[in-house]
Short mmCIF file of C-alpha atoms and ligand atoms in Angstrom, two decimals:
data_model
loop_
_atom_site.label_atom_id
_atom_site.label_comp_id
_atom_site.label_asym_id
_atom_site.label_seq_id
_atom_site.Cartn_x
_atom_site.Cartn_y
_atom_site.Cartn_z
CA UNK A 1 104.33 92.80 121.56
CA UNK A 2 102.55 94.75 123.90
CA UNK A 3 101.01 92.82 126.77
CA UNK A 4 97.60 95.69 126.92
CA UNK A 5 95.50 96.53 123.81
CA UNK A 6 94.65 100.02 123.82
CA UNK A 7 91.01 101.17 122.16
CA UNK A 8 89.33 104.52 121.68
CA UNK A 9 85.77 104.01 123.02
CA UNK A 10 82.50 105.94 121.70
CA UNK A 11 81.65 106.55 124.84
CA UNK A 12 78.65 108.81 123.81
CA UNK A 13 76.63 108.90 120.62
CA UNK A 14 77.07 112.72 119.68
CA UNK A 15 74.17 114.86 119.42
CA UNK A 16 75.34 118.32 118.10
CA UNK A 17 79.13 118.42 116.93
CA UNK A 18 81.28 115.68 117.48
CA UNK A 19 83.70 116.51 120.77
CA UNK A 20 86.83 114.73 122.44
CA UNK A 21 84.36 114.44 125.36
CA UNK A 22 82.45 111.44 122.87
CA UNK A 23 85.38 109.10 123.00
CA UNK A 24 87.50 107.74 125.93
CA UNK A 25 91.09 105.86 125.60
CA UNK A 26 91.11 102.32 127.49
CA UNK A 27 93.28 99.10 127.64
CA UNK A 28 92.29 96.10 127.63
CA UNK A 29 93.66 92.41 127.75
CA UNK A 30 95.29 91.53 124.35
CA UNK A 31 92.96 89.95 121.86
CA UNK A 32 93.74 86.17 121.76
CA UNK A 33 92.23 84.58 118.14
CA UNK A 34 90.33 81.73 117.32
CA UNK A 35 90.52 78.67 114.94
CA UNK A 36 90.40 80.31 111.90
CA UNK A 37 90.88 84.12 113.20
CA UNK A 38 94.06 86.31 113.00
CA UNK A 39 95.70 88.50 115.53
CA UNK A 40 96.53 91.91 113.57
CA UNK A 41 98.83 95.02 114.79
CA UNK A 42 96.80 97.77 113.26
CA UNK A 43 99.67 100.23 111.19
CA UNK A 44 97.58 103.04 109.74
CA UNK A 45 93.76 104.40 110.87
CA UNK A 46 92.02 105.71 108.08
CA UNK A 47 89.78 108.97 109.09
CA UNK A 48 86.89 109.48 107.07
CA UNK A 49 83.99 111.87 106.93
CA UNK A 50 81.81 108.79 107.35
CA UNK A 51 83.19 107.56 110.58
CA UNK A 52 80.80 111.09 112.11
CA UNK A 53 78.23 109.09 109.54
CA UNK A 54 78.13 106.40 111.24
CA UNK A 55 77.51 107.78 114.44
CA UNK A 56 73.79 109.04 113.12
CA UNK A 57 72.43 105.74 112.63
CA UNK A 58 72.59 102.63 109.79
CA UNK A 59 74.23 103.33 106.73
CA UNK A 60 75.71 101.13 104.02
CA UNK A 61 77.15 99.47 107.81
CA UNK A 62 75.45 99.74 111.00
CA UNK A 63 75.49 102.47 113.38
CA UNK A 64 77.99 102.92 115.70
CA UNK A 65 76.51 102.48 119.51
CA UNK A 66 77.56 104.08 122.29
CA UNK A 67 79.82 102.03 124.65
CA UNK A 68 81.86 100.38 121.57
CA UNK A 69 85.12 100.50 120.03
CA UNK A 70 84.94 103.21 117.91
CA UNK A 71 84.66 101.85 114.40
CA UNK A 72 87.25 102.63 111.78
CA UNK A 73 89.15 100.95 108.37
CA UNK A 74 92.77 100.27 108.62
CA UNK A 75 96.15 98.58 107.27
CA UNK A 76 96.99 95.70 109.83
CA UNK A 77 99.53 93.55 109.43
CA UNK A 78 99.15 90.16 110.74
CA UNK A 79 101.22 88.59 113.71
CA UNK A 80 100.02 85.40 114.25
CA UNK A 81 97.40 83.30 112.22
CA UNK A 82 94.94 80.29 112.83
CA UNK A 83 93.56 80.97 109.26
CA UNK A 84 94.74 79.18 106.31
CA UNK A 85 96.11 81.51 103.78
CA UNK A 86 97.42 84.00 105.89
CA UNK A 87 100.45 84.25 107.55
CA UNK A 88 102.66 86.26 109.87
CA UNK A 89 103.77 89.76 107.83
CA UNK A 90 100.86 89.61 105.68
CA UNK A 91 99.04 93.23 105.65
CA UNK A 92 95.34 93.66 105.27
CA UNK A 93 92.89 95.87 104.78
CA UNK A 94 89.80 95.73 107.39
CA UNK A 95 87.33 97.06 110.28
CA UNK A 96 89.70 97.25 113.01
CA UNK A 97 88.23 99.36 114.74
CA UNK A 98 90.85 102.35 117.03
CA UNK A 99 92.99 100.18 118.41
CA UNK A 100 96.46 98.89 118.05
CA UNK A 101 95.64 95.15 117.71
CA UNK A 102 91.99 92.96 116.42
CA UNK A 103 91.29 89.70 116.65
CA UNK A 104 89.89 89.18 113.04
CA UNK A 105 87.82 86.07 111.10
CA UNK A 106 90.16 85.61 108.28
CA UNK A 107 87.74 84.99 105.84
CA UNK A 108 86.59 88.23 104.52
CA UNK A 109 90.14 89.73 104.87
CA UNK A 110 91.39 91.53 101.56
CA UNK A 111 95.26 90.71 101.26
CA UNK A 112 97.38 93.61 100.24
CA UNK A 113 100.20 94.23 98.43
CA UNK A 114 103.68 95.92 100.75
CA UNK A 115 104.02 98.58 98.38
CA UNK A 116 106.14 101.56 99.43
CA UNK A 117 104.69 104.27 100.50
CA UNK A 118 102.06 101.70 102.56
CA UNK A 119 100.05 104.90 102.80
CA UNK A 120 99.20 105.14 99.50
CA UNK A 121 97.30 101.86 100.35
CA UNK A 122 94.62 103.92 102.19
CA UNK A 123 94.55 107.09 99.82
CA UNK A 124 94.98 106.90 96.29
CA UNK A 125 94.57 103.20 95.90
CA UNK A 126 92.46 102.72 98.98
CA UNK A 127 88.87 103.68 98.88
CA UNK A 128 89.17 107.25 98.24
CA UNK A 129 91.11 107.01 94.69
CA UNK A 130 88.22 104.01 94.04
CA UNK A 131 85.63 106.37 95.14
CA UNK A 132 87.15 109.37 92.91
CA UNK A 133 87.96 107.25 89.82
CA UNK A 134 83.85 105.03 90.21
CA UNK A 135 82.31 108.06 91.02
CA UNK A 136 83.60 110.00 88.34
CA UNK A 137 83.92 108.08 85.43
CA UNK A 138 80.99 105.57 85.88
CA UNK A 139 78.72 107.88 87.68
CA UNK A 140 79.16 111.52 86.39
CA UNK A 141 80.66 110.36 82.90
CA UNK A 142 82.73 113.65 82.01
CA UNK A 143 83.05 113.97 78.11
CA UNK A 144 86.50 115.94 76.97
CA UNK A 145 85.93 119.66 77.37
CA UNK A 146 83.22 119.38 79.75
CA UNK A 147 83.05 120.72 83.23
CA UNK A 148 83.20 119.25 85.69
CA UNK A 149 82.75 120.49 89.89
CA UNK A 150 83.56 119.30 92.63
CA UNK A 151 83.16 119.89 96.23
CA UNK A 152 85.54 119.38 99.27
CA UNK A 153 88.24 119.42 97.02
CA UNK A 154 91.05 119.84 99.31
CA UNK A 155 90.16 116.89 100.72
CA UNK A 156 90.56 112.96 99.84
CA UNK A 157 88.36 112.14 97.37
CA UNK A 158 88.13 115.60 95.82
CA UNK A 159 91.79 116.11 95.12
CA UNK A 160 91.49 113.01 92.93
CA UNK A 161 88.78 113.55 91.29
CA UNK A 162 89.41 117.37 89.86
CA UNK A 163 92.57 115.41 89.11
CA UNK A 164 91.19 112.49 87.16
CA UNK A 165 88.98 115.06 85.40
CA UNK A 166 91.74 116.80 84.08
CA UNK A 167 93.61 113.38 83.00
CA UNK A 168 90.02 112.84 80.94
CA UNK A 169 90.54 116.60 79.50
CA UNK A 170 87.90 118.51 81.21
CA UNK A 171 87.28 121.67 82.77
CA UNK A 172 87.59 121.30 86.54
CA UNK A 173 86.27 123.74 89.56
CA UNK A 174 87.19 122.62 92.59
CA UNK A 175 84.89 124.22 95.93
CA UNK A 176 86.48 124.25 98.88
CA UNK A 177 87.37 126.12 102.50
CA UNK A 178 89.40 129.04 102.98
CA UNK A 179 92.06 130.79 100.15
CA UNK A 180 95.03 128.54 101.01
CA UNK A 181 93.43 125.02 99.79
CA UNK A 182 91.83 126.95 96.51
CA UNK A 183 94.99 128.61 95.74
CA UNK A 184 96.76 124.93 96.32
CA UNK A 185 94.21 123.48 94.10
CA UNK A 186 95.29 125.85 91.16
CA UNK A 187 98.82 126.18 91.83
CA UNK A 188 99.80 123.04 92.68
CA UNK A 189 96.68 120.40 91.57
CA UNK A 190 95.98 122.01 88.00
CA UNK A 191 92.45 122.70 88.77
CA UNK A 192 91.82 125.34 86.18
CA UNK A 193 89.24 127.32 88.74
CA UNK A 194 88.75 127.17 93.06
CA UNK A 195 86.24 128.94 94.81
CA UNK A 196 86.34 129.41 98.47
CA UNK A 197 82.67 128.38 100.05
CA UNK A 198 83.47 130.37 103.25
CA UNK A 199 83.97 133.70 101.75
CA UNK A 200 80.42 134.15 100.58
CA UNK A 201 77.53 133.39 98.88
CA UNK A 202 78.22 130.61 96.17
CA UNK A 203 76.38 131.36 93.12
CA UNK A 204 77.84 134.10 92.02
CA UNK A 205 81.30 133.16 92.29
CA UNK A 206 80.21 129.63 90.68
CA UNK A 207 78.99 130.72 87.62
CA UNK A 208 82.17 133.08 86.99
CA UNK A 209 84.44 130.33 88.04
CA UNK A 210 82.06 128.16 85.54
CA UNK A 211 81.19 130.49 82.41
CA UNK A 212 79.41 128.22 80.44
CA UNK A 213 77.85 125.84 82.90
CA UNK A 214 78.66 122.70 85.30
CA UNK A 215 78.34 119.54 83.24
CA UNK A 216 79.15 116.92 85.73
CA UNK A 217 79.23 117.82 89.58
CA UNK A 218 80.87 115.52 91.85
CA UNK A 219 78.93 116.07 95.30
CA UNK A 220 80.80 115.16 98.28
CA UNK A 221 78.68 117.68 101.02
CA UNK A 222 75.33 118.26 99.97
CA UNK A 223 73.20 121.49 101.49
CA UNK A 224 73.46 124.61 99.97
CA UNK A 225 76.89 123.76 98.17
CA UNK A 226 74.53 121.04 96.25
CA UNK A 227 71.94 123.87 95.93
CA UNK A 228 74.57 125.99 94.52
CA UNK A 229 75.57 124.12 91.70
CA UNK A 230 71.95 122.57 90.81
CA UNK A 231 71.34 126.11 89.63
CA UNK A 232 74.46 126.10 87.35
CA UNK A 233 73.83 122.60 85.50
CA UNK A 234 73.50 122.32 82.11
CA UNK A 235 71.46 120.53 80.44
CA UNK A 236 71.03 116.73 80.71
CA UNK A 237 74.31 117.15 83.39
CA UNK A 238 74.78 114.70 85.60
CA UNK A 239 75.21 114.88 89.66
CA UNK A 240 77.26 112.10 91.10
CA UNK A 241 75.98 112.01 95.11
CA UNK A 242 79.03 110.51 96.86
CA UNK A 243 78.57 111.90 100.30
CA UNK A 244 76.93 114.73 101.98
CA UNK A 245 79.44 115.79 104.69
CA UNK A 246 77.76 119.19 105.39
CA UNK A 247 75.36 117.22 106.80
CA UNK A 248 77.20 114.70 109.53
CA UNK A 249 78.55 116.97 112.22
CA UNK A 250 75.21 118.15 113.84
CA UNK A 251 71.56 117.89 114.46
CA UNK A 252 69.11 117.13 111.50
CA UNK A 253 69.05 119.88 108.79
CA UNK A 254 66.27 122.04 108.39
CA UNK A 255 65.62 121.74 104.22
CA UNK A 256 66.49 120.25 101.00
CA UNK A 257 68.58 122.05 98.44
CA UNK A 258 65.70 124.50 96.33
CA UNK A 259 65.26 123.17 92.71
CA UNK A 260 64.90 119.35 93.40
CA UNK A 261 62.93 118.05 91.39
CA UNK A 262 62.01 121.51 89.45
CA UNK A 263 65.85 121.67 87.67
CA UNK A 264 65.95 118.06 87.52
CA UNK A 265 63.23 118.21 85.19
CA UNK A 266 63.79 120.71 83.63
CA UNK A 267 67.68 120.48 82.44
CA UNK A 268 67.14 116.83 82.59
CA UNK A 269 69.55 116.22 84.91
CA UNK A 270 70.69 113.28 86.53
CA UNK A 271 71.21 112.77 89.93
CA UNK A 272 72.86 109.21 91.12
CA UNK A 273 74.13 107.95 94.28
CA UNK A 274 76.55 105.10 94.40
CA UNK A 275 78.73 103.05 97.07
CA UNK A 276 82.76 102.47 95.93
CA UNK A 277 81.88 98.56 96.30
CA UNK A 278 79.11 99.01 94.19
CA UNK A 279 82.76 98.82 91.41
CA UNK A 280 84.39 96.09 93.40
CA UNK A 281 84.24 94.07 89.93
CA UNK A 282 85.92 96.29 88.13
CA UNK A 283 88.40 97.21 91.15
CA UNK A 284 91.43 95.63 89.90
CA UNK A 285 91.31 97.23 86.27
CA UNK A 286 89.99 100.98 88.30
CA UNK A 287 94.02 100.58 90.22
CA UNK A 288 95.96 99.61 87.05
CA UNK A 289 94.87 103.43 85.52
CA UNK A 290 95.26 104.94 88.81
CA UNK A 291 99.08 103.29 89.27
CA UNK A 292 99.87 104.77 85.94
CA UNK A 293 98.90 107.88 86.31
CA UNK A 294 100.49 108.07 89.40
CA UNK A 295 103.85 106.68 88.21
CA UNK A 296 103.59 109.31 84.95
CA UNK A 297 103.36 112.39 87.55
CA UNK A 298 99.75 112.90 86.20
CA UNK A 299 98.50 112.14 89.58
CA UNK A 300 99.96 113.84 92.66
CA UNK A 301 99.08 112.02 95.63
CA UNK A 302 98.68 114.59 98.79
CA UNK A 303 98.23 112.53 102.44
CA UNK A 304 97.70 113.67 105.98
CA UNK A 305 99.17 111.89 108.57
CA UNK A 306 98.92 111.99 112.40
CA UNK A 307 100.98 110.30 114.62
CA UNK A 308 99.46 107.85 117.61
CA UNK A 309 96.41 106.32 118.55
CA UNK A 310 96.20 108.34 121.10
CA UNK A 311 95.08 111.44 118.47
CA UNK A 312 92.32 109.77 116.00
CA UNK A 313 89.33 111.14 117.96
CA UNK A 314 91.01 114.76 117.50
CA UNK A 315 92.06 113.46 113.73
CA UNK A 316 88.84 112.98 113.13
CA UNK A 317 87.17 115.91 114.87
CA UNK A 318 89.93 118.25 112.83
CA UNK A 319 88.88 116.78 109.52
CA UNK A 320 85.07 117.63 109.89
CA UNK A 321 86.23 121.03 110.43
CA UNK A 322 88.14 121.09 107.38
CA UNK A 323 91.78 120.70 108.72
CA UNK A 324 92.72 118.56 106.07
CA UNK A 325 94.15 118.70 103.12
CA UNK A 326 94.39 115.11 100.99
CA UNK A 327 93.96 111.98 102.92
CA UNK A 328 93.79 112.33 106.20
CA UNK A 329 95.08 108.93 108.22
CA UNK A 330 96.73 107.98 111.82
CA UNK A 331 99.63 106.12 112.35
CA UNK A 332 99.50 103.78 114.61
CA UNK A 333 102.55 101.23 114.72
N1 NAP B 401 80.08 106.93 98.29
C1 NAP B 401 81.17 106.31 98.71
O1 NAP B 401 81.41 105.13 98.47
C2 NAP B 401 82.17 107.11 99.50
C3 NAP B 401 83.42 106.57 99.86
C4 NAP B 401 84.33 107.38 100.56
C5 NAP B 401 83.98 108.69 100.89
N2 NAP B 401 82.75 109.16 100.56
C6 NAP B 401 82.35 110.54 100.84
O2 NAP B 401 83.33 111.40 100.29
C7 NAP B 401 83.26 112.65 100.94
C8 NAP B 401 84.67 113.06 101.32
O3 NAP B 401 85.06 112.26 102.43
P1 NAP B 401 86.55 112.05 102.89
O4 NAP B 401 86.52 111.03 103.94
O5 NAP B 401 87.41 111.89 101.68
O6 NAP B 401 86.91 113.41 103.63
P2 NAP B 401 87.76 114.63 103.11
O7 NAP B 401 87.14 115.19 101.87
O8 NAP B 401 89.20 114.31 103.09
O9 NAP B 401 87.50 115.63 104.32
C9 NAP B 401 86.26 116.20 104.54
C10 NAP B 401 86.25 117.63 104.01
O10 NAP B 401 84.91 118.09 103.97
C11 NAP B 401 84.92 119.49 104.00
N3 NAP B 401 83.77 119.97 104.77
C12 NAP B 401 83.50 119.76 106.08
N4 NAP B 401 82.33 120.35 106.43
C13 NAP B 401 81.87 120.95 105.30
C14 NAP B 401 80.71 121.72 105.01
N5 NAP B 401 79.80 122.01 105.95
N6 NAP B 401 80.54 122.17 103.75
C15 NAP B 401 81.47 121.89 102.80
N7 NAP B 401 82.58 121.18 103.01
C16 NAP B 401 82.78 120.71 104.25
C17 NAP B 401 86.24 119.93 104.65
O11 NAP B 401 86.99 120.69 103.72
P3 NAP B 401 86.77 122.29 103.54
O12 NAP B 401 87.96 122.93 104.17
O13 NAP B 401 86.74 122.44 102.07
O14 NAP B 401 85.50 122.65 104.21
C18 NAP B 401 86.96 118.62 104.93
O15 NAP B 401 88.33 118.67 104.65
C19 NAP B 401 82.31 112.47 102.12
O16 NAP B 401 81.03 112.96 101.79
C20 NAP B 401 82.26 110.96 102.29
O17 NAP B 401 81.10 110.52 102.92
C21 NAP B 401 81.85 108.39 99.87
#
């Protein structure tokens, strides 16, 4: 065991895009727990879109201040306990925070199980395969033979989801950055259409990529991408809002997408914003699908990993500008 804990520091609550100059590495004295705390040895960082979130201002958490350990989910394994119930090589899923070891109050822990790969326990049955598989089937609803779009698609959540579409026998357009992720998401992913946001306008590359209409779009940016494929709905389609990461990594944006709530009415649309834990009932029985699929080769499972603590705040910058491709995480012991 170390004797120094080292943490990544928000030094400085970002105003325009998020910079290296916004965190600063430090040490500190090793985090000694409580009566009924545990000391944990953090092993993987997830990065997520939200972490830049979080930086704006309360969310489904609170903000982020200035001055703190930057804030951040992880797998931590346990190595020493004053909390009944948990023991010594027991791995959990948590707030850490960046830093290689937490003192943490053992009662809200979530145990996991040491499956192999332990990464998988951050993407595809971690939060982002729960976020694809709620926000997809209990939010957008596909029907067989519908379409369905969905933005960032490269990335976490979007790989799974034009994924899970297809499982559910639908007609999936996946929107993403640059030539290389679309033609991965064809090639490799089974999407049956990818269009690449950066090469131009959207909508008329949308509607050939979607000839007869968007029934379900699975929003994971927001702005004019959401603008986009408002105008391509069909009728009484429905818009699952799961994130709006156009909209983190700047100052505040000017407008609303055009056609809220003039196509909403219209094509009767539905538009609904949900939380993952919103499903946290129906979490255990959301993995069992997403285990077999994975095990049948229906689901291919595409991570991102970076090596050291030292790298989050430039994991994290990188994935805002669209390095990424799957689920993008650090390792950290
Ligand atoms: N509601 C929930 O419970 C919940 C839970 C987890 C995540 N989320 C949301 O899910 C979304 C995906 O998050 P994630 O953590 O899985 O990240 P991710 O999709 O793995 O990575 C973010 C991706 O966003 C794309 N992007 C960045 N700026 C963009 C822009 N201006 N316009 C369009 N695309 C842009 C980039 O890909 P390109 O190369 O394609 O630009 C990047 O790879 C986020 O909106 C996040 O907030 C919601």
């Amino acid at each position: 065991m170390t004797e120094r804990n080292r943490q990544i520091l928000l030094v400085e609550t970002p105003k325009g895009k998020l910079g290296p100059e916004h965190f600063r590495l430090t040490e500190a004295a090793m985090p000694v727990p409580k009566e009924g705390e545990v000391l944990a040895r953090v092993r993987y960082i997830s990065l997520d879109a939200a972490n830049r979130a979080w930086m704006q201002g309360a969310t489904y958490r609170s903000a982020v201040e200035a001055g703190s350990i930057m804030a951040g989910a992880a797998v931590a394994e346990i190595v020493a306990s004053n909390s009944p119930g948990l023991a010594p090589g027991d791995l959990v899923f948590a707030d850490t925070g960046w830093q290689d070891y937490v003192a943490l109050s053992g009662k809200r822990l979530v145990k996991l199980p040491r499956i192999e790969p332990l990464t998988y326990l951050l993407s595809v049955y971690g939060i982002a395969g729960l976020t694809a598989y709620f926000g997809l089937l209990r939010v957008g609803r596909p029907a067989p033979g519908e379409t369905v779009a969905v933005s960032a698609a490269a990335g976490s959540v979007g790989s799974l989801v034009g994924q899970i579409a297809k499982i559910k026998g639908c007609r999936v357009v996946g929107i993403a950055g640059g030539a290389e992720k679309c033609a991965w998401l064809t090639r490799e992913l089974g999407f049956d259409a990818a269009v690449d946001y950066k090469a131009g306008p959207l909508f008329k590359t949308l509607k050939d990529a979607a000839p007869k209409g968007i029934d379900v779009y699975f929003d994971n940016v927001g702005g004019d991408i959401l603008e986009a494929c408002l105008f391509q709905m069909n009728q009484r389609g429905r818009i699952a809002c799961c994130g709006a990461v156009s909209q983190y990594d700047g100052g505040p944006q000017p407008h609303g997408p055009r056609g809220v709530p003039g196509l909403l009415v219209v094509k009767r649309l539905t538009m609904q914003g949900f939380i993952v834990m919103d499903y946290d009932a129906e979490r255990e029985a959301a993995l069992a699908d997403l285990r077999s699929w994975v095990e049948a080769g229906q689901l291919k499972v595409q991570e991102d990993v970076i090596e050291g603590l030292e790298n989050t705040p430039r994991a994290l910058i990188g994935l805002l500008a669209g390095d990424n491709r799957g689920k993008r995480m650090v390792h950290v012991s």
